[in-house]
Amino acid sequence: MGAGAGRPDARPATRPDARSGIGRRQWALAVGAPAAAVPGLLHGLDGYYGGFFVLTVVPLVLPPLLGRFPKAFAQACVVIALALVSWSVIGAVIAMYVFLPSAALLLLAAAAGPRSAALAQGRIQQ
């Protein structure tokens, strides 16, 4: 018997098969949303309503930070995207429509999960 015989191992020997977090495609789309908002932000900063443009971009950085929590990530993407679409329509007079591509990327990020891809391929039955 070795020195460690009889003692329970503090670390699990294998890692579980279920992967926590979001997929690479989802994360790339979520990071693309603030990146797509940068030209609109730069366009709006030189105007009188520059603060509105900054406050519009701030929530876009939240979904990539929620990458370890897939359900919260998807919910944040959908809520922020829908709020951004409605804000883009309301603020169309001051050119808030430049943030519509970011809203589309967030909706795509929420829908691009690995579960939805497996469901589309027929590997998962509901």
PDB file of C-alpha atoms in Angstrom:
ATOM      1  CA  MET A   1       0.000   0.000   0.000  1.00  0.00           C
ATOM      2  CA  GLY A   2       1.213   3.455  -0.879  1.00  0.00           C
ATOM      3  CA  ALA A   3       1.223   6.577   1.236  1.00  0.00           C
ATOM      4  CA  GLY A   4      -2.076   7.765  -0.249  1.00  0.00           C
ATOM      5  CA  ALA A   5      -3.965   4.474   0.066  1.00  0.00           C
ATOM      6  CA  GLY A   6      -7.267   4.717   1.822  1.00  0.00           C
ATOM      7  CA  ARG A   7      -7.545   8.483   1.595  1.00  0.00           C
ATOM      8  CA  PRO A   8     -10.237   9.931  -0.625  1.00  0.00           C
ATOM      9  CA  ASP A   9      -8.820  12.028  -3.414  1.00  0.00           C
ATOM     10  CA  ALA A  10      -9.610  15.723  -2.998  1.00  0.00           C
ATOM     11  CA  ARG A  11      -9.759  16.296  -6.767  1.00  0.00           C
ATOM     12  CA  PRO A  12     -12.053  14.431  -9.110  1.00  0.00           C
ATOM     13  CA  ALA A  13     -10.147  12.133 -11.455  1.00  0.00           C
ATOM     14  CA  THR A  14     -12.060  13.077 -14.577  1.00  0.00           C
ATOM     15  CA  ARG A  15     -13.851  16.106 -15.744  1.00  0.00           C
ATOM     16  CA  PRO A  16     -17.604  15.812 -16.349  1.00  0.00           C
ATOM     17  CA  ASP A  17     -18.760  15.563 -19.955  1.00  0.00           C
ATOM     18  CA  ALA A  18     -21.198  18.445 -19.682  1.00  0.00           C
ATOM     19  CA  ARG A  19     -19.370  21.599 -20.669  1.00  0.00           C
ATOM     20  CA  SER A  20     -20.341  24.692 -18.752  1.00  0.00           C
ATOM     21  CA  GLY A  21     -20.504  27.976 -20.561  1.00  0.00           C
ATOM     22  CA  ILE A  22     -21.412  29.141 -24.028  1.00  0.00           C
ATOM     23  CA  GLY A  23     -20.053  28.118 -27.409  1.00  0.00           C
ATOM     24  CA  ARG A  24     -17.326  29.900 -29.322  1.00  0.00           C
ATOM     25  CA  ARG A  25     -19.778  31.055 -31.976  1.00  0.00           C
ATOM     26  CA  GLN A  26     -22.052  32.605 -29.355  1.00  0.00           C
ATOM     27  CA  TRP A  27     -19.164  34.362 -27.677  1.00  0.00           C
ATOM     28  CA  ALA A  28     -17.842  35.691 -31.003  1.00  0.00           C
ATOM     29  CA  LEU A  29     -21.267  37.082 -31.910  1.00  0.00           C
ATOM     30  CA  ALA A  30     -21.646  38.661 -28.467  1.00  0.00           C
ATOM     31  CA  VAL A  31     -18.221  40.312 -28.761  1.00  0.00           C
ATOM     32  CA  GLY A  32     -19.115  41.433 -32.262  1.00  0.00           C
ATOM     33  CA  ALA A  33     -22.091  43.418 -30.979  1.00  0.00           C
ATOM     34  CA  PRO A  34     -20.052  46.089 -29.143  1.00  0.00           C
ATOM     35  CA  ALA A  35     -17.514  46.020 -31.959  1.00  0.00           C
ATOM     36  CA  ALA A  36     -20.279  46.772 -34.463  1.00  0.00           C
ATOM     37  CA  ALA A  37     -21.447  49.655 -32.271  1.00  0.00           C
ATOM     38  CA  VAL A  38     -18.072  51.452 -32.311  1.00  0.00           C
ATOM     39  CA  PRO A  39     -18.627  53.269 -35.653  1.00  0.00           C
ATOM     40  CA  GLY A  40     -22.031  54.475 -34.469  1.00  0.00           C
ATOM     41  CA  LEU A  41     -20.532  55.583 -31.185  1.00  0.00           C
ATOM     42  CA  LEU A  42     -17.786  57.518 -32.919  1.00  0.00           C
ATOM     43  CA  HIS A  43     -20.378  59.098 -35.210  1.00  0.00           C
ATOM     44  CA  GLY A  44     -22.494  60.234 -32.284  1.00  0.00           C
ATOM     45  CA  LEU A  45     -19.764  61.482 -29.986  1.00  0.00           C
ATOM     46  CA  ASP A  46     -19.147  64.663 -31.933  1.00  0.00           C
ATOM     47  CA  GLY A  47     -22.779  65.753 -31.658  1.00  0.00           C
ATOM     48  CA  TYR A  48     -24.874  67.328 -28.958  1.00  0.00           C
ATOM     49  CA  TYR A  49     -26.362  63.934 -27.976  1.00  0.00           C
ATOM     50  CA  GLY A  50     -23.055  62.132 -27.446  1.00  0.00           C
ATOM     51  CA  GLY A  51     -24.012  61.008 -23.947  1.00  0.00           C
ATOM     52  CA  PHE A  52     -26.977  59.063 -25.322  1.00  0.00           C
ATOM     53  CA  PHE A  53     -24.649  57.194 -27.655  1.00  0.00           C
ATOM     54  CA  VAL A  54     -22.287  56.289 -24.814  1.00  0.00           C
ATOM     55  CA  LEU A  55     -25.152  55.103 -22.600  1.00  0.00           C
ATOM     56  CA  THR A  56     -26.477  53.020 -25.474  1.00  0.00           C
ATOM     57  CA  VAL A  57     -23.187  51.153 -25.915  1.00  0.00           C
ATOM     58  CA  VAL A  58     -22.563  50.435 -22.213  1.00  0.00           C
ATOM     59  CA  PRO A  59     -25.035  47.492 -21.863  1.00  0.00           C
ATOM     60  CA  LEU A  60     -23.545  45.795 -24.922  1.00  0.00           C
ATOM     61  CA  VAL A  61     -20.500  44.689 -22.937  1.00  0.00           C
ATOM     62  CA  LEU A  62     -22.568  42.647 -20.448  1.00  0.00           C
ATOM     63  CA  PRO A  63     -23.346  39.485 -22.476  1.00  0.00           C
ATOM     64  CA  PRO A  64     -19.716  38.480 -23.164  1.00  0.00           C
ATOM     65  CA  LEU A  65     -19.070  38.721 -19.423  1.00  0.00           C
ATOM     66  CA  LEU A  66     -21.830  36.156 -18.767  1.00  0.00           C
ATOM     67  CA  GLY A  67     -20.120  33.443 -20.804  1.00  0.00           C
ATOM     68  CA  ARG A  68     -20.033  30.956 -17.925  1.00  0.00           C
ATOM     69  CA  PHE A  69     -23.792  31.155 -17.412  1.00  0.00           C
ATOM     70  CA  PRO A  70     -25.528  30.081 -20.659  1.00  0.00           C
ATOM     71  CA  LYS A  71     -29.090  30.760 -19.536  1.00  0.00           C
ATOM     72  CA  ALA A  72     -28.295  34.231 -18.171  1.00  0.00           C
ATOM     73  CA  PHE A  73     -26.230  34.915 -21.306  1.00  0.00           C
ATOM     74  CA  ALA A  74     -29.141  34.115 -23.619  1.00  0.00           C
ATOM     75  CA  GLN A  75     -31.604  36.101 -21.530  1.00  0.00           C
ATOM     76  CA  ALA A  76     -29.295  39.123 -21.392  1.00  0.00           C
ATOM     77  CA  CYS A  77     -28.748  38.966 -25.147  1.00  0.00           C
ATOM     78  CA  VAL A  78     -32.473  38.923 -25.889  1.00  0.00           C
ATOM     79  CA  VAL A  79     -33.402  41.627 -23.374  1.00  0.00           C
ATOM     80  CA  ILE A  80     -30.606  43.977 -24.439  1.00  0.00           C
ATOM     81  CA  ALA A  81     -31.313  43.375 -28.137  1.00  0.00           C
ATOM     82  CA  LEU A  82     -35.031  44.088 -27.790  1.00  0.00           C
ATOM     83  CA  ALA A  83     -34.350  47.197 -25.723  1.00  0.00           C
ATOM     84  CA  LEU A  84     -31.824  48.316 -28.325  1.00  0.00           C
ATOM     85  CA  VAL A  85     -34.290  47.816 -31.178  1.00  0.00           C
ATOM     86  CA  SER A  86     -36.969  49.829 -29.407  1.00  0.00           C
ATOM     87  CA  TRP A  87     -34.447  52.544 -28.465  1.00  0.00           C
ATOM     88  CA  SER A  88     -33.257  52.636 -32.089  1.00  0.00           C
ATOM     89  CA  VAL A  89     -36.791  53.245 -33.299  1.00  0.00           C
ATOM     90  CA  ILE A  90     -37.522  55.870 -30.648  1.00  0.00           C
ATOM     91  CA  GLY A  91     -34.181  57.620 -31.171  1.00  0.00           C
ATOM     92  CA  ALA A  92     -34.222  57.466 -34.962  1.00  0.00           C
ATOM     93  CA  VAL A  93     -34.335  61.256 -35.062  1.00  0.00           C
ATOM     94  CA  ILE A  94     -30.870  61.447 -33.507  1.00  0.00           C
ATOM     95  CA  ALA A  95     -29.518  58.494 -35.590  1.00  0.00           C
ATOM     96  CA  MET A  96     -29.805  55.749 -32.976  1.00  0.00           C
ATOM     97  CA  TYR A  97     -30.638  53.348 -35.803  1.00  0.00           C
ATOM     98  CA  VAL A  98     -26.888  52.826 -36.255  1.00  0.00           C
ATOM     99  CA  PHE A  99     -27.095  50.324 -33.372  1.00  0.00           C
ATOM    100  CA  LEU A 100     -29.497  47.952 -35.147  1.00  0.00           C
ATOM    101  CA  PRO A 101     -26.669  45.671 -36.386  1.00  0.00           C
ATOM    102  CA  SER A 102     -25.553  45.218 -32.774  1.00  0.00           C
ATOM    103  CA  ALA A 103     -29.079  44.187 -31.812  1.00  0.00           C
ATOM    104  CA  ALA A 104     -29.133  41.658 -34.654  1.00  0.00           C
ATOM    105  CA  LEU A 105     -25.802  40.198 -33.532  1.00  0.00           C
ATOM    106  CA  LEU A 106     -27.076  39.809 -29.971  1.00  0.00           C
ATOM    107  CA  LEU A 107     -30.188  37.993 -31.170  1.00  0.00           C
ATOM    108  CA  LEU A 108     -28.021  35.701 -33.270  1.00  0.00           C
ATOM    109  CA  ALA A 109     -25.762  35.060 -30.273  1.00  0.00           C
ATOM    110  CA  ALA A 110     -28.724  34.016 -28.165  1.00  0.00           C
ATOM    111  CA  ALA A 111     -29.957  31.634 -30.858  1.00  0.00           C
ATOM    112  CA  ALA A 112     -26.582  30.131 -31.835  1.00  0.00           C
ATOM    113  CA  GLY A 113     -26.184  27.849 -28.856  1.00  0.00           C
ATOM    114  CA  PRO A 114     -24.827  24.312 -29.133  1.00  0.00           C
ATOM    115  CA  ARG A 115     -28.177  22.894 -28.021  1.00  0.00           C
ATOM    116  CA  SER A 116     -30.044  24.646 -30.825  1.00  0.00           C
ATOM    117  CA  ALA A 117     -27.504  23.361 -33.375  1.00  0.00           C
ATOM    118  CA  ALA A 118     -27.905  19.796 -32.119  1.00  0.00           C
ATOM    119  CA  LEU A 119     -31.674  20.184 -32.182  1.00  0.00           C
ATOM    120  CA  ALA A 120     -31.557  21.395 -35.788  1.00  0.00           C
ATOM    121  CA  GLN A 121     -29.489  18.364 -36.771  1.00  0.00           C
ATOM    122  CA  GLY A 122     -31.931  16.019 -35.116  1.00  0.00           C
ATOM    123  CA  ARG A 123     -29.596  14.724 -32.397  1.00  0.00           C
ATOM    124  CA  ILE A 124     -31.816  15.989 -29.564  1.00  0.00           C
ATOM    125  CA  GLN A 125     -35.497  15.205 -29.337  1.00  0.00           C
ATOM    126  CA  GLN A 126     -37.751  17.353 -27.220  1.00  0.00           C
TER     127      GLN A 126
END
